[in-house]
XYZ file of C-alpha atoms in Angstrom:
570
model
C -26.821 30.466 0.131
C -29.435 28.130 -1.355
C -26.890 25.341 -1.657
C -26.483 25.254 2.128
C -28.794 23.227 4.415
C -31.502 25.307 6.158
C -29.853 24.981 9.573
C -26.774 26.826 8.254
C -28.518 29.908 6.941
C -28.162 33.369 8.499
C -30.565 34.385 11.221
C -32.774 37.461 11.446
C -30.525 40.442 12.218
C -33.382 42.319 13.912
C -34.512 39.486 16.178
C -34.358 39.643 19.971
C -30.963 38.538 21.379
C -31.076 36.041 24.257
C -27.411 36.472 25.146
C -23.907 36.559 23.682
C -21.580 34.193 21.839
C -17.814 34.453 22.320
C -14.703 32.366 21.708
C -12.713 31.044 24.656
C -9.126 30.944 23.430
C -7.803 29.022 26.406
C -10.376 26.222 26.117
C -10.612 26.507 22.300
C -14.392 26.448 22.361
C -17.425 28.659 21.750
C -19.243 29.925 24.838
C -22.851 30.996 25.203
C -23.648 33.416 28.019
C -27.413 33.653 27.839
C -30.737 33.306 29.581
C -31.176 29.941 31.355
C -33.898 28.903 28.926
C -31.210 28.812 26.198
C -28.304 27.253 28.070
C -30.486 24.644 29.770
C -31.911 23.602 26.400
C -28.432 23.494 24.836
C -27.175 21.109 27.507
C -30.205 18.848 27.083
C -30.080 18.764 23.277
C -26.354 18.475 22.603
C -24.401 15.762 24.458
C -21.055 17.488 23.824
C -22.283 20.766 25.288
C -21.113 21.486 28.805
C -20.709 24.330 31.266
C -20.986 24.567 35.014
C -23.373 27.087 36.488
C -26.430 28.846 35.189
C -26.372 30.803 31.957
C -23.225 29.185 30.503
C -22.908 26.578 27.747
C -19.770 25.581 25.851
C -19.544 24.078 22.356
C -16.452 22.426 20.868
C -15.089 24.480 17.961
C -15.591 21.693 15.422
C -17.263 22.413 12.084
C -20.003 19.850 12.741
C -20.707 21.360 16.158
C -20.648 24.883 14.715
C -23.527 23.774 12.481
C -25.491 22.616 15.547
C -24.747 25.890 17.294
C -25.969 27.930 14.314
C -29.186 25.855 14.259
C -29.744 26.727 17.932
C -29.113 30.412 17.194
C -31.845 30.429 14.530
C -34.317 29.765 17.337
C -32.525 31.730 20.067
C -30.469 34.481 18.384
C -27.260 35.548 20.135
C -25.069 38.603 19.776
C -21.604 37.587 18.589
C -18.945 39.527 20.454
C -17.364 42.079 18.130
C -13.803 40.825 18.661
C -14.913 37.281 17.691
C -17.166 38.175 14.762
C -14.570 37.459 12.052
C -13.684 34.133 13.683
C -17.369 33.144 13.846
C -17.995 34.031 10.211
C -14.955 32.000 9.178
C -16.057 29.031 11.334
C -19.597 29.201 9.934
C -18.340 29.308 6.345
C -16.125 26.271 7.064
C -19.157 24.432 8.479
C -21.208 25.323 5.397
C -18.554 24.148 2.951
C -18.112 20.958 4.951
C -21.847 20.272 4.787
C -21.755 20.750 1.010
C -18.817 18.344 0.680
C -20.509 15.729 2.861
C -23.653 15.884 0.736
C -21.565 15.638 -2.442
C -19.770 12.614 -0.982
C -23.083 10.875 -0.318
C -24.108 11.385 -3.930
C -20.713 10.633 -5.469
C -20.077 7.416 -7.441
C -19.230 4.480 -5.217
C -16.066 3.641 -7.140
C -13.200 5.602 -8.635
C -10.641 4.588 -11.233
C -7.003 5.473 -10.557
C -5.248 7.654 -13.143
C -3.700 5.992 -16.170
C -0.188 6.534 -14.842
C -0.908 4.483 -11.722
C 0.927 1.202 -12.143
C -1.650 -1.260 -10.838
C -5.131 -2.576 -11.444
C -7.376 -2.136 -8.437
C -9.970 -4.693 -7.397
C -13.555 -3.449 -7.223
C -13.527 -3.053 -3.452
C -10.237 -1.130 -3.704
C -11.846 1.222 -6.241
C -14.552 1.841 -3.666
C -11.819 2.528 -1.138
C -10.219 5.059 -3.482
C -13.567 6.809 -3.964
C -14.002 6.953 -0.193
C -10.580 8.546 0.291
C -11.204 11.071 -2.456
C -14.520 12.087 -0.895
C -13.350 12.063 2.737
C -9.986 13.747 3.037
C -9.588 13.130 6.788
C -10.433 9.529 7.525
C -9.366 6.097 8.729
C -9.069 3.287 6.176
C -9.520 0.310 8.480
C -9.559 -2.575 6.002
C -8.579 -5.991 7.232
C -4.949 -7.049 6.968
C -3.934 -7.933 3.427
C -6.683 -6.054 1.564
C -4.348 -3.463 0.093
C -4.510 -0.361 2.278
C -1.107 0.720 0.960
C -2.084 0.510 -2.703
C -5.327 2.418 -2.036
C -3.446 5.200 -0.241
C -0.906 5.459 -3.075
C -3.727 5.512 -5.632
C -5.138 8.482 -3.700
C -1.800 10.291 -3.944
C -1.589 9.549 -7.648
C -5.147 10.785 -8.237
C -4.825 13.991 -6.207
C -1.137 14.811 -6.801
C -1.388 16.304 -3.300
C 2.354 16.573 -2.782
C 4.480 16.962 -0.801
C 3.257 14.067 1.309
C 4.534 12.731 4.606
C 4.151 9.009 5.300
C 4.716 7.876 8.882
C 5.008 4.130 9.494
C 6.563 1.717 11.998
C 10.347 1.415 11.458
C 10.218 -2.107 10.037
C 7.890 -1.030 7.204
C 9.784 1.976 5.820
C 11.772 -0.085 3.334
C 8.618 -1.694 2.020
C 6.888 1.686 1.624
C 9.791 2.921 -0.453
C 9.575 -0.130 -2.708
C 5.805 0.153 -3.051
C 6.050 3.820 -3.992
C 8.528 2.947 -6.735
C 6.351 0.061 -7.885
C 3.016 1.887 -8.068
C 3.995 5.517 -8.667
C 7.163 5.033 -10.704
C 10.817 6.029 -10.269
C 10.186 9.693 -11.098
C 8.606 10.267 -7.683
C 11.328 11.655 -5.436
C 11.355 9.936 -2.044
C 13.384 11.049 0.961
C 13.718 9.290 4.310
C 13.989 11.408 7.456
C 16.965 10.439 9.626
C 17.780 11.197 13.235
C 16.018 13.253 15.890
C 17.562 16.582 14.867
C 15.585 18.445 12.183
C 17.470 19.579 9.102
C 16.673 21.130 5.775
C 15.298 18.509 3.408
C 15.828 18.262 -0.352
C 12.871 18.842 -2.647
C 10.688 15.832 -3.268
C 7.193 14.481 -3.497
C 7.134 11.962 -0.637
C 8.933 11.970 2.705
C 9.111 8.863 4.884
C 9.563 8.787 8.624
C 8.719 6.493 11.514
C 6.877 7.102 14.744
C 9.984 7.032 16.926
C 11.368 10.103 15.139
C 8.245 12.266 15.345
C 9.144 13.792 18.703
C 12.423 15.189 17.374
C 10.715 16.775 14.358
C 7.679 17.998 16.314
C 8.167 21.715 15.680
C 9.646 21.378 12.187
C 7.132 19.118 10.403
C 4.072 21.424 10.579
C 6.106 24.170 8.866
C 7.174 22.037 5.904
C 3.984 22.470 3.927
C 2.858 18.844 3.670
C -0.440 18.710 1.792
C -1.033 15.059 2.678
C -0.107 13.042 5.768
C -0.535 9.256 5.862
C -0.234 7.385 9.165
C 0.354 3.680 8.545
C -0.557 1.295 11.392
C -2.243 4.266 13.040
C -3.005 2.332 16.194
C 0.505 3.514 17.142
C -1.228 6.799 18.074
C -3.882 5.295 20.321
C -2.270 6.737 23.471
C -2.290 10.503 24.002
C 0.066 12.439 26.243
C 3.302 11.522 24.454
C 5.595 13.698 22.335
C 4.941 11.304 19.443
C 1.203 11.896 19.712
C 1.618 15.645 20.060
C 3.872 15.795 16.987
C 1.383 13.747 14.946
C -1.459 16.071 15.984
C 0.483 19.184 14.986
C 1.510 17.965 11.540
C -2.027 16.664 10.951
C -3.599 20.017 11.774
C -1.396 21.724 9.175
C -2.263 19.328 6.291
C -5.128 19.332 3.782
C -5.493 15.541 3.677
C -4.894 13.142 6.569
C -5.349 9.403 6.068
C -4.933 6.783 8.756
C -4.329 3.149 7.846
C -5.007 0.404 10.375
C -6.318 -3.125 10.150
C -7.154 -2.993 13.861
C -9.812 -0.304 14.402
C -10.025 0.047 18.158
C -13.421 1.175 19.335
C -13.945 -1.300 22.152
C -11.722 0.937 24.269
C -13.167 4.390 23.811
C -10.112 6.343 24.857
C -8.039 4.750 22.164
C -10.370 5.435 19.248
C -10.994 8.953 20.571
C -7.246 9.580 20.471
C -6.914 8.215 16.933
C -9.877 10.177 15.551
C -8.659 13.316 17.310
C -5.478 13.252 15.208
C -7.488 12.829 12.008
C -10.196 15.394 12.767
C -9.742 17.352 15.988
C -12.721 17.066 18.361
C -14.910 15.290 15.846
C -16.021 13.180 18.825
C -16.062 16.171 21.144
C -13.717 16.641 24.069
C -12.746 13.685 26.217
C -15.152 14.487 29.044
C -18.231 14.672 26.819
C -17.139 11.642 24.773
C -16.625 9.455 27.829
C -19.905 10.669 29.316
C -22.059 10.048 26.252
C -20.370 7.167 24.402
C -18.771 5.319 27.307
C -19.913 4.238 30.754
C -19.466 7.657 32.360
C -16.904 10.371 33.011
C -13.392 9.096 32.395
C -14.511 5.614 31.385
C -12.408 4.007 28.671
C -15.028 1.453 27.580
C -17.549 2.266 24.865
C -21.051 1.235 25.850
C -22.207 0.435 22.294
C -19.166 -0.080 20.035
C -21.278 -1.096 17.027
C -23.200 2.168 17.265
C -19.968 4.186 17.416
C -18.550 2.246 14.480
C -21.696 2.919 12.437
C -21.505 6.618 13.284
C -17.885 6.886 12.167
C -18.676 5.110 8.910
C -21.805 7.141 8.242
C -19.975 10.414 8.808
C -17.118 9.494 6.474
C -14.500 9.078 9.187
C -13.923 5.353 8.723
C -14.157 2.671 6.052
C -13.834 -0.922 7.210
C -13.952 -4.091 5.082
C -13.006 -7.527 6.389
C -11.913 -10.422 4.223
C -15.341 -12.032 4.444
C -16.895 -8.959 2.812
C -14.735 -9.221 -0.317
C -13.855 -12.907 -0.368
C -15.397 -13.380 -3.822
C -12.845 -10.918 -5.246
C -9.834 -12.580 -3.617
C -7.900 -15.598 -4.896
C -7.787 -18.631 -2.583
C -4.127 -17.978 -1.834
C -2.249 -14.680 -2.017
C 1.523 -14.309 -1.850
C 3.064 -11.002 -0.819
C 6.789 -10.332 -0.792
C 7.588 -7.572 1.694
C 11.028 -6.084 2.149
C 11.867 -5.367 5.768
C 14.905 -3.915 7.489
C 17.724 -5.813 9.124
C 20.493 -5.008 11.594
C 23.624 -4.439 9.494
C 25.895 -4.430 12.540
C 24.654 -7.858 13.649
C 24.942 -9.167 10.086
C 28.556 -7.999 9.681
C 29.574 -9.475 13.018
C 28.071 -12.873 12.186
C 29.630 -12.886 8.733
C 33.096 -12.995 10.295
C 32.433 -16.730 10.558
C 32.586 -16.960 6.767
C 36.076 -15.513 6.504
C 38.008 -18.783 6.981
C 35.920 -20.932 4.586
C 36.081 -18.126 2.015
C 39.879 -18.234 2.146
C 39.810 -22.016 1.783
C 37.369 -21.744 -1.122
C 39.656 -19.290 -2.875
C 42.627 -21.673 -2.573
C 40.795 -24.949 -3.198
C 41.052 -26.495 -6.687
C 39.029 -29.668 -6.157
C 35.483 -29.084 -7.467
C 33.776 -31.367 -4.934
C 35.522 -29.755 -1.980
C 34.742 -26.306 -3.364
C 31.058 -27.281 -3.491
C 31.160 -28.371 0.167
C 32.828 -25.100 1.153
C 30.273 -23.124 -0.875
C 27.454 -24.830 1.037
C 29.129 -23.988 4.351
C 29.574 -20.347 3.360
C 25.975 -20.195 2.199
C 24.778 -21.559 5.546
C 26.749 -18.903 7.451
C 25.206 -16.119 5.384
C 21.703 -17.584 5.552
C 21.861 -17.726 9.334
C 23.411 -14.239 9.556
C 20.631 -12.916 7.353
C 17.913 -14.634 9.389
C 19.255 -13.411 12.732
C 19.836 -9.841 11.517
C 16.251 -9.445 10.325
C 14.582 -11.536 13.083
C 13.575 -8.548 15.300
C 11.910 -6.912 12.297
C 10.127 -10.148 11.429
C 8.813 -10.238 14.991
C 7.579 -6.643 14.734
C 5.678 -7.565 11.573
C 4.167 -10.672 13.187
C 3.060 -8.629 16.214
C 1.031 -6.424 13.879
C -0.668 -9.507 12.415
C -1.440 -10.981 15.815
C -2.836 -7.718 17.145
C -5.061 -7.630 14.069
C -6.596 -10.958 15.045
C -4.706 -13.154 12.570
C -3.696 -16.739 13.344
C -0.110 -17.075 12.186
C 2.203 -19.865 11.062
C 5.723 -18.427 11.301
C 8.267 -20.347 9.210
C 12.039 -20.313 9.674
C 15.046 -22.579 9.145
C 17.674 -21.973 11.811
C 17.265 -22.803 15.496
C 19.100 -19.585 16.426
C 16.464 -17.618 14.555
C 13.651 -19.546 16.247
C 15.207 -18.726 19.628
C 14.926 -15.008 18.830
C 11.290 -15.477 17.835
C 10.640 -17.241 21.138
C 12.140 -14.389 23.145
C 10.657 -11.488 21.146
C 7.156 -12.963 20.878
C 6.835 -14.635 24.271
C 3.904 -12.392 25.202
C 1.800 -14.138 22.545
C 2.376 -17.653 23.965
C 3.999 -19.079 20.807
C 4.245 -22.821 20.306
C 7.007 -24.516 18.317
C 7.510 -27.448 15.963
C 11.133 -27.164 14.924
C 12.568 -30.668 14.903
C 13.952 -30.281 18.415
C 10.737 -31.469 20.095
C 9.786 -35.057 20.854
C 6.500 -36.464 19.570
C 4.462 -35.548 22.650
C 5.758 -31.958 22.610
C 5.059 -31.687 18.897
C 1.509 -32.990 19.413
C 0.939 -30.548 22.284
C 1.992 -27.602 20.100
C -0.234 -28.783 17.270
C -3.237 -29.209 19.581
C -2.696 -25.832 21.260
C -2.822 -24.062 17.895
C -5.760 -26.004 16.486
C -7.767 -25.474 19.683
C -6.988 -21.720 19.604
C -5.036 -21.763 22.860
C -2.415 -19.790 20.927
C -2.561 -17.799 17.690
C 1.114 -18.300 16.847
C 2.775 -21.529 15.792
C 6.449 -21.371 14.771
C 7.452 -24.099 12.337
C 10.658 -25.258 10.762
C 10.414 -25.089 6.980
C 11.265 -28.769 6.675
C 9.807 -30.145 9.912
C 6.080 -29.696 9.382
C 5.283 -32.175 6.653
C 1.935 -33.907 6.980
C 0.438 -31.442 9.451
C -3.033 -30.094 8.733
C -3.178 -26.525 10.091
C -6.090 -25.042 8.169
C -7.172 -22.888 11.140
C -4.307 -20.511 10.279
C -5.235 -17.318 8.448
C -1.750 -16.455 7.237
C 1.707 -17.926 6.765
C 4.827 -15.832 7.353
C 8.219 -16.855 5.988
C 10.832 -15.268 8.221
C 13.522 -17.205 6.339
C 13.706 -18.624 2.843
C 14.644 -22.035 1.462
C 16.364 -22.666 -1.847
C 13.579 -24.990 -2.964
C 10.256 -23.629 -4.294
C 8.595 -26.926 -3.395
C 9.538 -26.504 0.288
C 7.689 -23.190 0.409
C 4.679 -24.556 -1.410
C 4.448 -27.496 0.981
C 4.796 -25.136 3.946
C 1.952 -22.993 2.591
C -0.151 -26.105 2.171
C 0.005 -26.760 5.919
C -2.709 -24.073 6.094
C -4.146 -24.138 2.572
C -5.971 -27.432 2.991
C -9.479 -28.783 2.640
C -11.474 -26.929 5.244
C -9.683 -23.597 4.695
C -12.527 -21.190 3.865
C -10.496 -17.984 3.983
C -8.235 -16.369 1.400
C -4.876 -17.452 2.748
C -2.173 -14.785 2.967
C 1.431 -15.917 2.567
C 3.994 -13.267 3.497
C 7.600 -13.596 2.349
C 9.670 -11.213 4.479
C 12.966 -10.473 2.768
C 15.990 -8.363 3.605
C 17.756 -6.163 1.039
C 21.082 -7.479 2.356
C 22.563 -10.907 2.858
C 21.437 -14.133 1.215
C 17.808 -13.163 0.613
C 18.557 -11.453 -2.682
C 20.139 -14.555 -4.203
C 17.415 -16.792 -2.781
C 14.714 -14.536 -4.215
C 16.269 -14.935 -7.630
C 16.368 -18.695 -7.190
C 12.700 -18.795 -6.185
C 11.484 -16.360 -8.813
C 10.433 -13.881 -6.126
C 10.364 -10.195 -6.957
C 9.728 -7.363 -4.543
C 6.028 -6.999 -3.712
C 4.927 -9.554 -6.270
C 5.198 -13.247 -6.965
C 6.111 -14.141 -10.510
C 7.814 -17.517 -10.178
C 6.405 -21.008 -10.217
C 6.133 -21.944 -6.557
C 5.287 -25.573 -7.015
C 1.517 -25.346 -6.628
C 1.493 -28.842 -8.069
C 3.787 -31.629 -6.933
C 6.978 -31.205 -9.030
C 8.111 -33.973 -11.316
C 11.518 -35.516 -10.449
C 13.219 -33.788 -13.369
C 11.737 -30.446 -12.265
C 13.091 -31.015 -8.773
C 16.538 -31.757 -10.192
C 16.366 -28.597 -12.286
C 15.432 -26.525 -9.224
C 18.347 -28.017 -7.285
C 20.797 -27.254 -10.093
C 19.492 -23.677 -10.233
C 19.974 -23.355 -6.478
C 23.545 -24.613 -6.862
C 24.237 -21.883 -9.423
C 22.854 -19.238 -7.083
C 24.913 -20.549 -4.168
C 28.056 -20.252 -6.278
C 27.028 -16.748 -7.347
C 26.489 -15.862 -3.695
C 29.991 -17.048 -2.806
C 31.517 -15.111 -5.693
C 29.760 -11.980 -4.462
C 31.177 -12.444 -0.976
C 34.640 -12.921 -2.436
C 34.281 -9.706 -4.429
C 33.089 -7.811 -1.357
C 36.002 -9.180 0.652
C 38.481 -8.090 -2.027
C 37.113 -4.539 -1.891
C 37.629 -4.262 1.886
C-alpha cells in the first residue's frame, strides 16, 4: 500500500457514512447518493461530475476519475453497495496500478534503444518517441509528417513483442505498411491482410493489416481475436463518432492491451474531434461529451475548444500525446530527405489501358531493324508509363490529401497530361494550380504567384516543364510519376531546395508494385523505402548523362521483353 499515492489509500472502515456509492450499468458511471453537503461539493470540485437534483452526483468510470472519487471518499466516506463492491475494488486497484505506472513513466529514461534485431538506427528524437510509447501504452503519437511515426511504432512492436497486432490504415498505405514491416522487422514476421467485409477465420501470424473501410464488416469479430496491440495510422480518420467504423475501432481498442494512434494532424481546435479520437485510445479520459464540452469548450455541445494550448499541454502531461514538429528536431534532420513509398494502383484500369500496347508489341516482335525496334520500344514504354500513372493517380491524390491536411505545401510532379487531369479533378477542393507546359506565360506566372503568395498550398508541375522556377516556399515534393533520368528528378527537387529553404525538405517518390515503376526504380537506383542511388545532387558531367541514358535504354528494352513474356503466358 505504501507505493500508492495517499489519495488512493483505504478509508476508515468505522467512519460515519454520508451516503452510498453504486454503479449505474446503463450510464456506465459511478453514482453517489448522499447528503447535499457531499454532492454539492463534488459538483463544484470535479468538472466532469454531474447529476440533476439534490443528493446525486455521477462520476465517469475512468481510472483517473476513480482516483478522484476515492480522494473524496477519504473525507466523506460512503457505503459501497454490496452488489457493486467487487467492481469497486477492481476499479480502485486499476486506478492504483495506473498511478504507479504514471509515476514510473515520469521517472523513466527519456530515450529507449530498440532491440538488436530491429533493422534500423533511430534518431535521438525517435528514441525518445519509443520511450514514450513504451511508458504510455494508450497514446497518440502526433509527430509532424515525415518524422518517422511508422518506424517508431514498429520499434515498439519489436521491443514489446506484443503480438498479435492489428494495424489499421487508409487503403492507399497498406502496401507501404507491409513493405515497412518486412524492412524493419524482417521476413520472419508473418503478415496477413484482411479482405472483404465478411469475417473469416484468419491464419496464424504476428501482424494483421486492414483499412478503415473494412472495420464495419469486422466489428463483432475483431475484439474476439485476441489482439494485444492495435495501431491506428492516420487516426484522424476516427475524428467523427456515430459511424460503424468508429464503433468497430472503439470495440477492438477496448479489448487490446496497447493502443497507439498515429497522426501528423492532431486536432484539438475542434473539441469534438479530439474528444472522439482520445475516446478510442482511452475511453472517457476526457470525461463524457457533455462535461468535456462544458469545461473545455464554449459550453454544452460546443465543438470549439476555448484554450487549445491548455488542452494540448494536458494531453502531453498525462501521457496521452507526444507531438514534435520539424522545427523541434531540425538539427537532427538532413537538409533533404527522400522517401520511396509504395502505394496501390487500380489493376483493372491498368489492364484496360495496356491494350493500347498490343499492336506495337506485335510489330516489335516481327521487326528486325534495330532502329525501328528502338522506336517501337519507346512507344510501348510510353503506353505503360501512362497506364501506370493513371492507375495509381487516385492513390497519389489520397496521399497528397493527407499532406495538405497536415499543413504541408506541396509540389506534385507528374509527366502525362492525362495524369494531371486526374489530379485536377480529385484535388479540386484544394484549389490546385498547374504548370504543365500547356499554359501560356501569363497563366504560368499566375500559378507561380498563387503558390508563392500562399493562395494555394498545391502546385502541380510537369517533371520537365519547371526549370528555372524558384519555389522554396514548398515543404515537400511528391513524385506521382517517375522519369528515366536521375537528373530530371534532382532538378525537380531543386525547385524547392533552394537558397532560402530553411526547412528539411521531404521528397516523396510514390511507386506502384505493377507497371513501369519497377523498371524505372531500377534505372534510378531507387529501392523500396530507401534511396540508395546517385540522384544527381551535383550537375552531371556529359559522359555521366550519356551513361544514364544508355542505362535507361537497357531498362526500356527489359521492360518490353517483360511485356512480351507476359503476353506469351496469356
